[in-house]
Coordinates of C-alpha atoms in Angstrom, one line a residue:
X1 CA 59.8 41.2 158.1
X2 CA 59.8 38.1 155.4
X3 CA 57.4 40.4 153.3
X4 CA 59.8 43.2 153.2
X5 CA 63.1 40.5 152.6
X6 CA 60.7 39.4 149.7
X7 CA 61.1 42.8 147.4
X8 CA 64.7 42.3 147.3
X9 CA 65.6 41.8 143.9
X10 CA 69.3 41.2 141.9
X11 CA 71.7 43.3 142.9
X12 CA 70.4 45.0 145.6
X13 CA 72.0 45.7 148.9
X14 CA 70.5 44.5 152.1
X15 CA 71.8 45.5 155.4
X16 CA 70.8 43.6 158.9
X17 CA 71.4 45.5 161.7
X18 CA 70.6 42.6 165.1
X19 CA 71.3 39.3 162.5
X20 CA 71.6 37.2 165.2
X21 CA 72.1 33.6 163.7
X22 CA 71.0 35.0 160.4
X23 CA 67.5 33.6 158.9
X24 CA 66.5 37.1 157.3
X25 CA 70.5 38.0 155.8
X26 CA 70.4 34.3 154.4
X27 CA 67.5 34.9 153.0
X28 CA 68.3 38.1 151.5
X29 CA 71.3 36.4 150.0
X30 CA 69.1 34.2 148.0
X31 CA 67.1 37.5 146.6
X32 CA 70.4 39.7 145.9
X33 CA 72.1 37.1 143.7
X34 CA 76.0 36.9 143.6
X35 CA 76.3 40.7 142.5
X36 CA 74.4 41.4 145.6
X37 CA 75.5 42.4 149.0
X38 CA 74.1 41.6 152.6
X39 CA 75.8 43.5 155.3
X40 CA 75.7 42.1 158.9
X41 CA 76.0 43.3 162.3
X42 CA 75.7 40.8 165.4
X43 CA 77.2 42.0 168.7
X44 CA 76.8 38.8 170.5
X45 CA 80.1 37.1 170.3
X46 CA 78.5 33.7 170.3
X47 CA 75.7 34.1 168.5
X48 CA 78.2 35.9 166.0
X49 CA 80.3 32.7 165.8
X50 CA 76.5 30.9 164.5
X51 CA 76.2 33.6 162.3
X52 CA 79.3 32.9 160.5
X53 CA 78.4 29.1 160.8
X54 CA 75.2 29.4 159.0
X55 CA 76.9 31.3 156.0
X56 CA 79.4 28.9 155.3
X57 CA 76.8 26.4 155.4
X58 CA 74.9 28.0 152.9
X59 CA 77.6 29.1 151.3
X60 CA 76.4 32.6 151.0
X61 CA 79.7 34.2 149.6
X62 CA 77.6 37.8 149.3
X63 CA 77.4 38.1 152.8
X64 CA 79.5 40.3 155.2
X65 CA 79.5 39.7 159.0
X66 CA 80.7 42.1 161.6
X67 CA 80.6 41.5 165.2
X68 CA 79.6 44.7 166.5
X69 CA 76.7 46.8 167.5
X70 CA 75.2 49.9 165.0
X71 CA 75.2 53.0 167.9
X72 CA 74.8 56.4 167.8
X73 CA 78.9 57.0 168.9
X74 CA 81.4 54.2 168.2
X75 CA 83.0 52.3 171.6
X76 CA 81.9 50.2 173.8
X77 CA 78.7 49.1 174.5
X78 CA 77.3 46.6 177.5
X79 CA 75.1 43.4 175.7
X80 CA 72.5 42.2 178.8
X81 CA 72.8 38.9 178.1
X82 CA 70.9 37.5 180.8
X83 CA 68.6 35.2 179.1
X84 CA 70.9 32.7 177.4
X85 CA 68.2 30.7 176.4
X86 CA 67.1 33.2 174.0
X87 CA 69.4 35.2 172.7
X88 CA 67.1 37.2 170.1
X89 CA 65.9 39.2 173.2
X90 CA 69.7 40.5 174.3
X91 CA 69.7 43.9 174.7
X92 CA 72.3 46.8 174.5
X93 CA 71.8 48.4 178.1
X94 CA 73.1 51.9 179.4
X95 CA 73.3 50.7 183.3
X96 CA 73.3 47.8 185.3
X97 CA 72.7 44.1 184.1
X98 CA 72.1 40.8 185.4
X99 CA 74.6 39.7 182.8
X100 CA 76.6 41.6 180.8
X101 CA 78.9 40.9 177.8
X102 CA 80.9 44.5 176.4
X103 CA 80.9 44.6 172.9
X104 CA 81.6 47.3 170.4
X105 CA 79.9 49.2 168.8
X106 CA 80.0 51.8 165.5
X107 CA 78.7 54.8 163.8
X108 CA 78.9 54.7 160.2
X109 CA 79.7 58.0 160.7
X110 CA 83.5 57.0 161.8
X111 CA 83.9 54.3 158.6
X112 CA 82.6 55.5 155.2
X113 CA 84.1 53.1 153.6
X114 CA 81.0 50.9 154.2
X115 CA 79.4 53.3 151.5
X116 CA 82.2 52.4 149.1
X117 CA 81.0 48.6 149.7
X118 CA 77.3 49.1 148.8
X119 CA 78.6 50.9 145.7
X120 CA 75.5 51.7 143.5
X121 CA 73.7 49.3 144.8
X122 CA 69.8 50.1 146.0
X123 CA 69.4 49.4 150.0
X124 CA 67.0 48.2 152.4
X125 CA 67.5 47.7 156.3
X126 CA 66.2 45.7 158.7
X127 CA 66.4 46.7 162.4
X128 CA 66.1 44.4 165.4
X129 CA 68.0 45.9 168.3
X130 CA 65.1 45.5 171.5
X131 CA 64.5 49.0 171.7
X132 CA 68.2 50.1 171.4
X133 CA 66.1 51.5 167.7
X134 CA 66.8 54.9 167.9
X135 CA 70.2 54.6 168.8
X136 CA 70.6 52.3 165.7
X137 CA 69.1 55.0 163.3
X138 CA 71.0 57.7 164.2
X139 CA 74.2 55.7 164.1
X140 CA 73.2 54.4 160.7
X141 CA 72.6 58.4 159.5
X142 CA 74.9 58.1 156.4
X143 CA 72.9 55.1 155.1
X144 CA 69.7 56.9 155.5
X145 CA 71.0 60.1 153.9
X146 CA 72.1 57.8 151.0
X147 CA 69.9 58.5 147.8
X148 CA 69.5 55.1 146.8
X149 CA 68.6 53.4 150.0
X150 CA 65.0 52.4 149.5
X151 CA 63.0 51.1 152.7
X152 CA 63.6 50.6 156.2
X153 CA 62.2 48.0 158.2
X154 CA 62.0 48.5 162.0
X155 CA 61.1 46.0 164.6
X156 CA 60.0 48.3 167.2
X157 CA 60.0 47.5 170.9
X158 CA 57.8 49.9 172.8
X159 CA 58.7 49.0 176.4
X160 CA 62.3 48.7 176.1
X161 CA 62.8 51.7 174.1
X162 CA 61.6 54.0 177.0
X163 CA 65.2 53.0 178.7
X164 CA 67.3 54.7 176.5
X165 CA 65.2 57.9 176.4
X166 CA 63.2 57.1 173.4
X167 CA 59.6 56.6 171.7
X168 CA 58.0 55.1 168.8
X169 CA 57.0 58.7 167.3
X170 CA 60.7 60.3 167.6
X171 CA 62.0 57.0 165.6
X172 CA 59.1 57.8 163.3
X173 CA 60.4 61.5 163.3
X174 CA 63.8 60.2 162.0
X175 CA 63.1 58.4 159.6
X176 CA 60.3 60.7 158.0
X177 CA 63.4 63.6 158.4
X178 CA 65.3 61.8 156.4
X179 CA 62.0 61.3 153.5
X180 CA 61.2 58.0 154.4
X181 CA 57.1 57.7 154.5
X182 CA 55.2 54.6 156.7
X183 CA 53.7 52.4 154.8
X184 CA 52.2 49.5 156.7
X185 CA 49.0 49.9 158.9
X186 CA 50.3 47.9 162.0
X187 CA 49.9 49.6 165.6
X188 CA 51.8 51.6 167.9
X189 CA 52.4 49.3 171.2
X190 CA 54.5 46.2 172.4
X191 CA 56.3 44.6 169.3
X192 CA 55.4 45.4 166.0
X193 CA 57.3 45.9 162.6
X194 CA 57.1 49.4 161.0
X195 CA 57.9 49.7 157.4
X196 CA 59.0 52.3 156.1
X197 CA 59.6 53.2 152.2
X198 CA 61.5 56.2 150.1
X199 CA 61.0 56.9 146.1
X200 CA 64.1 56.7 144.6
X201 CA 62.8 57.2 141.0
X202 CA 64.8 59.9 140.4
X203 CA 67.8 57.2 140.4
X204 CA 65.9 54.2 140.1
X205 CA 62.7 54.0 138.2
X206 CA 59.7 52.2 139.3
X207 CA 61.6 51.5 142.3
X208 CA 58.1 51.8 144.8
X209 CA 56.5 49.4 142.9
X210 CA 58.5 46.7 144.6
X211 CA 57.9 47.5 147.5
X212 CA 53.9 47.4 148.5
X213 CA 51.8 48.1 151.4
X214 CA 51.1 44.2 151.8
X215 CA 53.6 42.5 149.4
X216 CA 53.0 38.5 148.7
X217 CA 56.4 37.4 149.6
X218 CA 57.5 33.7 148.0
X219 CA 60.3 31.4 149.0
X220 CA 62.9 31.1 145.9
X221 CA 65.9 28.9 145.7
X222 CA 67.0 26.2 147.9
X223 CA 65.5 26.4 151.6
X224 CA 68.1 28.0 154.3
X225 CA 70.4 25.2 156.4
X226 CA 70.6 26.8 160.2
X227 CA 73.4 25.5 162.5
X228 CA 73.5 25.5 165.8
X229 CA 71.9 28.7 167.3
X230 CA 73.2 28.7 170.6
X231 CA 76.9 28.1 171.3
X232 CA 80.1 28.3 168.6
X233 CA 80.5 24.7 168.0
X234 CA 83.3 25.7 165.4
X235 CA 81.8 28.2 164.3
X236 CA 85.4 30.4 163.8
X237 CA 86.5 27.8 161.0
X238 CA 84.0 28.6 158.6
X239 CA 85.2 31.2 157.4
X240 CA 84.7 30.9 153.7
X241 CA 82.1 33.0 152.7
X242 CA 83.4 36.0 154.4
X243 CA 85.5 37.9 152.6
X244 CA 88.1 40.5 154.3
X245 CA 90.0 43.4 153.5
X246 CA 92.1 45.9 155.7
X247 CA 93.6 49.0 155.0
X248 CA 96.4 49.7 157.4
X249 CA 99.0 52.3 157.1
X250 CA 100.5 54.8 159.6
X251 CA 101.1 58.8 159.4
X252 CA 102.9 61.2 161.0
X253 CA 106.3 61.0 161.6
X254 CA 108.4 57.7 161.2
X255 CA 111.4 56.1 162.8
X256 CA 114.9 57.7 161.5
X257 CA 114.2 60.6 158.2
X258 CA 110.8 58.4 157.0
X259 CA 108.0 60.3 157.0
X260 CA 104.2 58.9 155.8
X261 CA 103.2 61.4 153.1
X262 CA 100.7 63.9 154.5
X263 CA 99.2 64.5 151.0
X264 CA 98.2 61.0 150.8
X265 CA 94.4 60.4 151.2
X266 CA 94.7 56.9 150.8
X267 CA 97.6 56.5 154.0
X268 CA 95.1 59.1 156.1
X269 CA 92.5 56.5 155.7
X270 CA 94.6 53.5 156.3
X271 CA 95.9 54.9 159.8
X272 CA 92.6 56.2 160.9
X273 CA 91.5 52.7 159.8
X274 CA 94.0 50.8 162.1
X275 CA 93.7 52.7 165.0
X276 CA 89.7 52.4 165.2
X277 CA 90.4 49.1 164.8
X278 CA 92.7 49.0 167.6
X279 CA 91.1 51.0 170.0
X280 CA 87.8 48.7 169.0
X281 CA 90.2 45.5 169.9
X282 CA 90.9 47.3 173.2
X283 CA 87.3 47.3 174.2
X284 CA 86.6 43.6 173.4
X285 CA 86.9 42.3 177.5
X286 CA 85.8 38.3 176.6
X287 CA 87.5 35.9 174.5
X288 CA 85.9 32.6 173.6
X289 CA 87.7 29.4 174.0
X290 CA 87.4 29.0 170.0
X291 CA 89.6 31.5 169.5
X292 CA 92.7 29.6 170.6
X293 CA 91.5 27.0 168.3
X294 CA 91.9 29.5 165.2
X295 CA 93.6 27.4 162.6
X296 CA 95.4 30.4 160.5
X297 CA 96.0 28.6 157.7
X298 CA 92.8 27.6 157.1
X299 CA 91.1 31.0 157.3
X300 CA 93.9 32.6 155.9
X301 CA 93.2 30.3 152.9
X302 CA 89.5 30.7 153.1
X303 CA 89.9 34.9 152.6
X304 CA 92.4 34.9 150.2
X305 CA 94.9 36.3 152.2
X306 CA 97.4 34.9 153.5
X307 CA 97.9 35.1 157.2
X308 CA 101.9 35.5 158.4
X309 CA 103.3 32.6 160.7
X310 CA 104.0 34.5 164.1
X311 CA 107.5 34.1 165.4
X312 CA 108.3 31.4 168.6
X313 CA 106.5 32.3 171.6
X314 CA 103.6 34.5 169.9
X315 CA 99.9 33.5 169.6
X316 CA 96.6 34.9 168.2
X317 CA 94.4 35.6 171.5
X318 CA 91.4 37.2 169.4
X319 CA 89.9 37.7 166.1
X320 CA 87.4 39.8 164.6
X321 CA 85.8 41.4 161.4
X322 CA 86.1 45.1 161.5
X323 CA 84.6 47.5 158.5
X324 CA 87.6 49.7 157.5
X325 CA 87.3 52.1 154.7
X326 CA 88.0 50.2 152.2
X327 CA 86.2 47.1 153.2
X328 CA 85.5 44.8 156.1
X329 CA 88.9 44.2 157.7
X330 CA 90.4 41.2 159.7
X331 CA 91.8 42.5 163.1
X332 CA 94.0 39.8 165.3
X333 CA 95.0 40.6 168.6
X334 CA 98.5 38.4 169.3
X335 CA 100.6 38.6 172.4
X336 CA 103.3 36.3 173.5
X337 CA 102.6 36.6 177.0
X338 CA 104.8 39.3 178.3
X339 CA 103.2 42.2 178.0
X340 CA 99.4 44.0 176.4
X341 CA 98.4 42.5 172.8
X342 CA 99.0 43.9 169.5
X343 CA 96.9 44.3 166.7
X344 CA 97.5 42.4 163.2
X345 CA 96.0 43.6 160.2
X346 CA 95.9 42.3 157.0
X347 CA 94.8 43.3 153.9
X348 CA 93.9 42.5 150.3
X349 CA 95.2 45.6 148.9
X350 CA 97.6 46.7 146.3
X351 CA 100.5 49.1 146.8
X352 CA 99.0 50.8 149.8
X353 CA 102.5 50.0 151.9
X354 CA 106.5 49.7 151.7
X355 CA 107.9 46.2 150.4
X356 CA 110.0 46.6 153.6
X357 CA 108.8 47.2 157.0
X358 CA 108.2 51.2 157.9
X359 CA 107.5 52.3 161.3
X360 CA 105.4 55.7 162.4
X361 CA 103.5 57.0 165.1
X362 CA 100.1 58.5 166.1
X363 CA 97.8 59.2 168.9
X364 CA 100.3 57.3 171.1
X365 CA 100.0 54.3 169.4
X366 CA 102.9 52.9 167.5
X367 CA 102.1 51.3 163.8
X368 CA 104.7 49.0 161.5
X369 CA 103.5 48.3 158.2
X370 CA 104.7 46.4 154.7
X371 CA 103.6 45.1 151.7
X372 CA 103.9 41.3 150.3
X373 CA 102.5 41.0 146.8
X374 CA 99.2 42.0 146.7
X375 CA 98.3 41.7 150.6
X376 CA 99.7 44.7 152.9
X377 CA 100.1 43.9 156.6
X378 CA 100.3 46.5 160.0
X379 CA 101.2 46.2 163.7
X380 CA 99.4 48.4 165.6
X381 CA 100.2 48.9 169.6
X382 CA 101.4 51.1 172.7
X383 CA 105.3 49.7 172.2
X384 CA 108.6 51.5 171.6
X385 CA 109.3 52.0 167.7
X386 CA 112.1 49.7 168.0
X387 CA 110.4 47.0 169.0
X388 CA 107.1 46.7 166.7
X389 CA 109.7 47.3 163.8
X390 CA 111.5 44.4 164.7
X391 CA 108.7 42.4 165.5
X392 CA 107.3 43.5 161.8
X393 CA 110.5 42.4 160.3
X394 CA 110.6 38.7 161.7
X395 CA 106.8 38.2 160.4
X396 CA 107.6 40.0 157.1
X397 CA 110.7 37.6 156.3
X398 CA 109.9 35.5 154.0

């Protein structure tokens, strides 16, 4: 896996899939540069929290955390995490556990804007899932059908990945379906990594030469700091190398003669944005004591966007980074006690949303949104209109 991290170069896009506390994303920020991008996914709500951690101790501003799962079908998804010790070996399971924690999980299929994020940008992926690997691959599909995404790196776990239905040769099959070749000479049983290349010289020139059968892969730049690895420790105020953007708007029809423009693309993918994010909120069954310690100043301050004082008797019970489709999103779940929470969104985006809150409806779900400068903002939730518009309207006061 370091040999493969090693052919990063400036620029380039690296995307872990099973980052855990994040030694190879950290040290693919180092190769990418600051017009680089790392995109990672860590299901385990704790070890997510060290994730975050480790990049703000590292300062790693090109990184992007998300705490979910890569699947085949986004929902949710039960984590075995039976072996606290050692959480590197927690497994998505489709059945019973010893220990379970349900976490979410996404197709890229359901968020394309994740393509918008990688831009240009040539891509390699790293895979460590503990034989959840085929699943992965098939819910990554649009990254593999993208043209410029290089190599693929796979730890494969032999004996685990007969639980979900699955081999070594049909993720071998995938991957060579979509014209990525093997090129390491490593074995076929227990754990083993299998590397797996694509020429992209038709786009990128010269592109296979940096990535050999046996590359010589050297340290550059200053050596990685690792936090804690087990436990959150704070780990939700460091927030400030993850950036976050959300793109929240409603469609359908609206409260009184207001109606969200159908014709919009931008609004269709703002309200299929909030509700995914919603629904993925729902899911989310375990909330860690350092939630309630959320200072929202500080991380409001550390995203660039300012987060909305909530009105007497309302508190933020969870918080997450979600990938909408125009970036990775901020989702807080509030509730003041009384009834189910409600998502807030916020968003660094500009004229996407009314200067005054608008209310509309979809799927069932209610959704208030407005805009305040350059930052729009959404309440998403199974309440009367009526009441999420006036909620909206005493966090929107200035």
């Amino acid at each position: 896996m370091p040999d493969a991290v090693g052919t990063l170069g400036d620029g380039e896009c690296f995307v872990d899939v099973g980052a855990n506390c994040g030694v190879f994303a950290l040290l693919a920020a180092q190769r990418v540069g600051p017009g680089g991008l790392v995109v990672a996914f860590e299901p385990c709500f704790e070890t997510f929290a060290t994730l975050v951690r480790n990049i703000g101790l590292n300062a790693s501003g090109n990184v992007l955390a998300f705490n979910m799962a890569i699947a085949d079908a986004t929902g949710p998804e039960l984590l075995d995490n039976s072996r606290p010790s050692h959480s590197g070996r927690f497994a998505i399971v489709r059945g019973p556990a010893l220990a379970g924690e349900t976490v979410a999980s996404l197709s890229l299929d359901d968020f394309p804007g994740i393509l918008r994020l990688i831009d240009r940008r040539s891509v390699l992926v790293k895979i460590d899932v503990e034989g959840f690997e085929l699943a992965a691959l098939q819910g990554l599909a649009p990254l593999l059908a993208y043209p410029r995404t290089r190599g693929v790196v796979v730890e494969i776990d032999a004996s685990n990945l007969g639980q979900y239905g699955a081999t070594p040769s049909a993720v071998f099959d995938l991957l060579q379906d979509h014209g990525f070749g093997r090129i390491d000479d490593v074995g076929e049983s227990g754990h083993f990594d299998a590397v797996f290349a694509r020429d992209i010289a038709a786009t990128e020139p010269g592109r296979m030469a940096r990535f050999p059968r046996r590359p010589a892969w050297q340290r550059s730049g200053e050596p990685v700091r690792a936090g804690v690895r087990n436990g959150v420790r704070g780990g939700w105020r460091r927030f400030a190398a993850v950036g976050a953007m959300l793109a929240v708007v409603a469609t359908g029809w609206a409260v009184g003669t207001r109606r969200t423009p159908q014709t919009d693309p931008a609004l269709e993918y703002f309200v299929d944005d909030a509700l995914q994010s919603h629904r993925t909120a729902q899911v989310r069954t375990r909330f860690s004591p350092a939630i309630a310690r959320l200072d929202a100043d500080e991380v409001g301050a550390a995203l660039r966007i300012e987060v909305p004082d909530l009105p007497a008797g309302w508190r933020v019970v969870d918080v997450f980074l979600f990938p909408s489709d125009t970036g990775p999103s901020l989702q807080l779940s509030i509730s003041n006690g009384k009834a189910g929470p409600i998502s807030l969104f916020a968003t660094r985006a500009d004229g996407v949303a009314p200067s005054r809150p608008s209310v509309t409806q979809r799927d069932g779900m209610t959704i208030a949104y407005w805009q305040h400068g350059s930052l729009a903002y959404a309440l998403t939730g199974k309440r009367p209109p009526a009441d999420l518009d006036l909620l909206a309207k005493d966090i929107a006061k200035d």
